[in-house]
Amino acid sequence: MTGLLLTKYSSSLWIGETIEYLGKVGKNQYKELPDKPFDKNNYPLPRDIISRTICKVGIPALKHLRECLYTGSYEQILEAIDAIGFISFYEYDNSRQNDIIILKVCKSH
């Protein structure tokens, strides 16, 4: 039990430090929305390498990604939304849905 708790604690610290690099590593991020509609029945793997890495942590990463929605740069927010969507889809967790909706409403005013 102690090992599991220590792992969760250290991954929590690691995620907080790693979020700083969302949208900054590599050149594979989306720059704009695609013209063609999304035609799949699964959620696509995030293109940003840091997002992909954070997604492997799963639900514990959502708290840090939520913070990024409110404090991150534009590029970080885009990648955080992508990571939240991926984790939420595969973990059946909609707990951050309202954060994204609120963010959309605030940005449109």
mmCIF file of C-alpha atoms in Angstrom:
data_model
loop_
_atom_site.group_PDB
_atom_site.id
_atom_site.type_symbol
_atom_site.label_atom_id
_atom_site.label_comp_id
_atom_site.label_asym_id
_atom_site.label_seq_id
_atom_site.Cartn_x
_atom_site.Cartn_y
_atom_site.Cartn_z
ATOM 1 C CA MET A 1 0.000 0.000 0.000
ATOM 2 C CA THR A 2 2.817 2.427 0.809
ATOM 3 C CA GLY A 3 4.414 1.884 -2.614
ATOM 4 C CA LEU A 4 1.129 2.641 -4.382
ATOM 5 C CA LEU A 5 0.631 5.805 -2.334
ATOM 6 C CA LEU A 6 4.192 6.942 -3.050
ATOM 7 C CA THR A 7 3.702 6.272 -6.778
ATOM 8 C CA LYS A 8 0.498 8.333 -6.840
ATOM 9 C CA TYR A 9 2.225 11.160 -4.962
ATOM 10 C CA SER A 10 5.277 11.222 -7.227
ATOM 11 C CA SER A 11 3.181 11.027 -10.408
ATOM 12 C CA SER A 12 1.117 13.940 -9.094
ATOM 13 C CA LEU A 13 4.278 16.040 -8.677
ATOM 14 C CA TRP A 14 5.565 14.934 -12.062
ATOM 15 C CA ILE A 15 2.325 15.872 -13.849
ATOM 16 C CA GLY A 16 2.291 19.347 -12.351
ATOM 17 C CA GLU A 17 5.821 19.983 -13.603
ATOM 18 C CA THR A 18 5.187 18.386 -17.007
ATOM 19 C CA ILE A 19 2.080 20.428 -17.828
ATOM 20 C CA GLU A 20 4.376 23.424 -18.242
ATOM 21 C CA TYR A 21 5.612 21.797 -21.486
ATOM 22 C CA LEU A 22 2.194 21.180 -23.078
ATOM 23 C CA GLY A 23 2.191 22.490 -26.643
ATOM 24 C CA LYS A 24 5.911 23.306 -26.544
ATOM 25 C CA VAL A 25 7.677 20.039 -27.418
ATOM 26 C CA GLY A 26 7.793 18.907 -31.033
ATOM 27 C CA LYS A 27 5.853 20.256 -33.977
ATOM 28 C CA ASN A 28 2.969 17.793 -34.213
ATOM 29 C CA GLN A 29 0.266 19.842 -32.460
ATOM 30 C CA TYR A 30 -2.898 21.013 -34.161
ATOM 31 C CA LYS A 31 -2.689 24.649 -35.208
ATOM 32 C CA GLU A 32 -6.340 24.898 -36.296
ATOM 33 C CA LEU A 33 -9.445 22.740 -36.461
ATOM 34 C CA PRO A 34 -9.529 20.300 -39.391
ATOM 35 C CA ASP A 35 -11.924 21.037 -42.276
ATOM 36 C CA LYS A 36 -13.292 17.520 -42.570
ATOM 37 C CA PRO A 37 -15.602 16.050 -39.914
ATOM 38 C CA PHE A 38 -14.396 13.593 -37.315
ATOM 39 C CA ASP A 39 -15.388 10.195 -38.720
ATOM 40 C CA LYS A 40 -14.346 7.702 -36.039
ATOM 41 C CA ASN A 41 -16.092 5.972 -33.186
ATOM 42 C CA ASN A 42 -13.128 6.271 -30.816
ATOM 43 C CA TYR A 43 -11.205 9.221 -29.413
ATOM 44 C CA PRO A 44 -7.999 10.044 -31.308
ATOM 45 C CA LEU A 45 -4.648 9.926 -29.576
ATOM 46 C CA PRO A 46 -3.465 13.450 -28.767
ATOM 47 C CA ARG A 47 -0.845 14.699 -31.222
ATOM 48 C CA ASP A 48 1.240 16.538 -28.607
ATOM 49 C CA ILE A 49 3.873 14.220 -27.084
ATOM 50 C CA ILE A 50 3.478 15.703 -23.595
ATOM 51 C CA SER A 51 -0.313 15.254 -23.794
ATOM 52 C CA ARG A 52 0.155 11.621 -24.776
ATOM 53 C CA THR A 53 2.461 11.041 -21.838
ATOM 54 C CA ILE A 54 0.113 12.724 -19.358
ATOM 55 C CA CYS A 55 -2.831 10.690 -20.727
ATOM 56 C CA LYS A 56 -1.084 7.485 -19.645
ATOM 57 C CA VAL A 57 -1.506 8.597 -16.027
ATOM 58 C CA GLY A 58 -5.293 8.692 -16.473
ATOM 59 C CA ILE A 59 -7.777 10.169 -14.008
ATOM 60 C CA PRO A 60 -5.165 11.489 -11.513
ATOM 61 C CA ALA A 61 -3.956 13.848 -14.262
ATOM 62 C CA LEU A 62 -7.363 15.530 -14.622
ATOM 63 C CA LYS A 63 -6.879 17.779 -11.588
ATOM 64 C CA HIS A 64 -3.692 19.254 -13.051
ATOM 65 C CA LEU A 65 -5.163 19.536 -16.535
ATOM 66 C CA ARG A 66 -8.133 21.433 -15.078
ATOM 67 C CA GLU A 67 -5.776 23.944 -13.469
ATOM 68 C CA CYS A 68 -4.087 24.393 -16.833
ATOM 69 C CA LEU A 69 -7.450 25.340 -18.399
ATOM 70 C CA TYR A 70 -7.527 28.431 -16.193
ATOM 71 C CA THR A 71 -3.842 29.316 -15.910
ATOM 72 C CA GLY A 72 -2.132 28.006 -19.043
ATOM 73 C CA SER A 73 -1.161 29.715 -22.272
ATOM 74 C CA TYR A 74 -3.407 29.347 -25.320
ATOM 75 C CA GLU A 75 -1.312 26.430 -26.642
ATOM 76 C CA GLN A 76 -1.319 24.703 -23.253
ATOM 77 C CA ILE A 77 -5.096 25.076 -22.966
ATOM 78 C CA LEU A 78 -5.627 23.498 -26.405
ATOM 79 C CA GLU A 79 -3.482 20.506 -25.471
ATOM 80 C CA ALA A 80 -5.074 20.225 -22.006
ATOM 81 C CA ILE A 81 -8.529 20.054 -23.621
ATOM 82 C CA ASP A 82 -7.287 17.303 -25.938
ATOM 83 C CA ALA A 83 -5.818 15.328 -23.021
ATOM 84 C CA ILE A 84 -8.955 15.800 -20.887
ATOM 85 C CA GLY A 85 -11.094 14.554 -23.773
ATOM 86 C CA PHE A 86 -8.926 11.486 -24.265
ATOM 87 C CA ILE A 87 -8.826 10.557 -20.572
ATOM 88 C CA SER A 88 -12.536 11.258 -20.107
ATOM 89 C CA PHE A 89 -13.512 9.119 -23.102
ATOM 90 C CA TYR A 90 -11.492 6.048 -22.148
ATOM 91 C CA GLU A 91 -11.998 6.296 -18.379
ATOM 92 C CA TYR A 92 -15.746 7.069 -18.672
ATOM 93 C CA ASP A 93 -15.227 10.168 -16.528
ATOM 94 C CA ASN A 94 -17.158 13.345 -17.356
ATOM 95 C CA SER A 95 -16.079 15.247 -14.246
ATOM 96 C CA ARG A 96 -14.227 17.923 -16.255
ATOM 97 C CA GLN A 97 -16.918 18.455 -18.890
ATOM 98 C CA ASN A 98 -18.329 21.522 -17.128
ATOM 99 C CA ASP A 99 -14.861 23.099 -16.902
ATOM 100 C CA ILE A 100 -14.529 22.927 -20.674
ATOM 101 C CA ILE A 101 -18.066 24.258 -21.213
ATOM 102 C CA ILE A 102 -17.441 27.152 -18.795
ATOM 103 C CA LEU A 103 -14.138 27.896 -20.514
ATOM 104 C CA LYS A 104 -15.902 28.031 -23.879
ATOM 105 C CA VAL A 105 -18.600 30.381 -22.555
ATOM 106 C CA CYS A 106 -16.045 32.679 -20.875
ATOM 107 C CA LYS A 107 -13.858 32.872 -23.982
ATOM 108 C CA SER A 108 -16.827 33.717 -26.242
ATOM 109 C CA HIS A 109 -17.784 36.838 -24.215
#
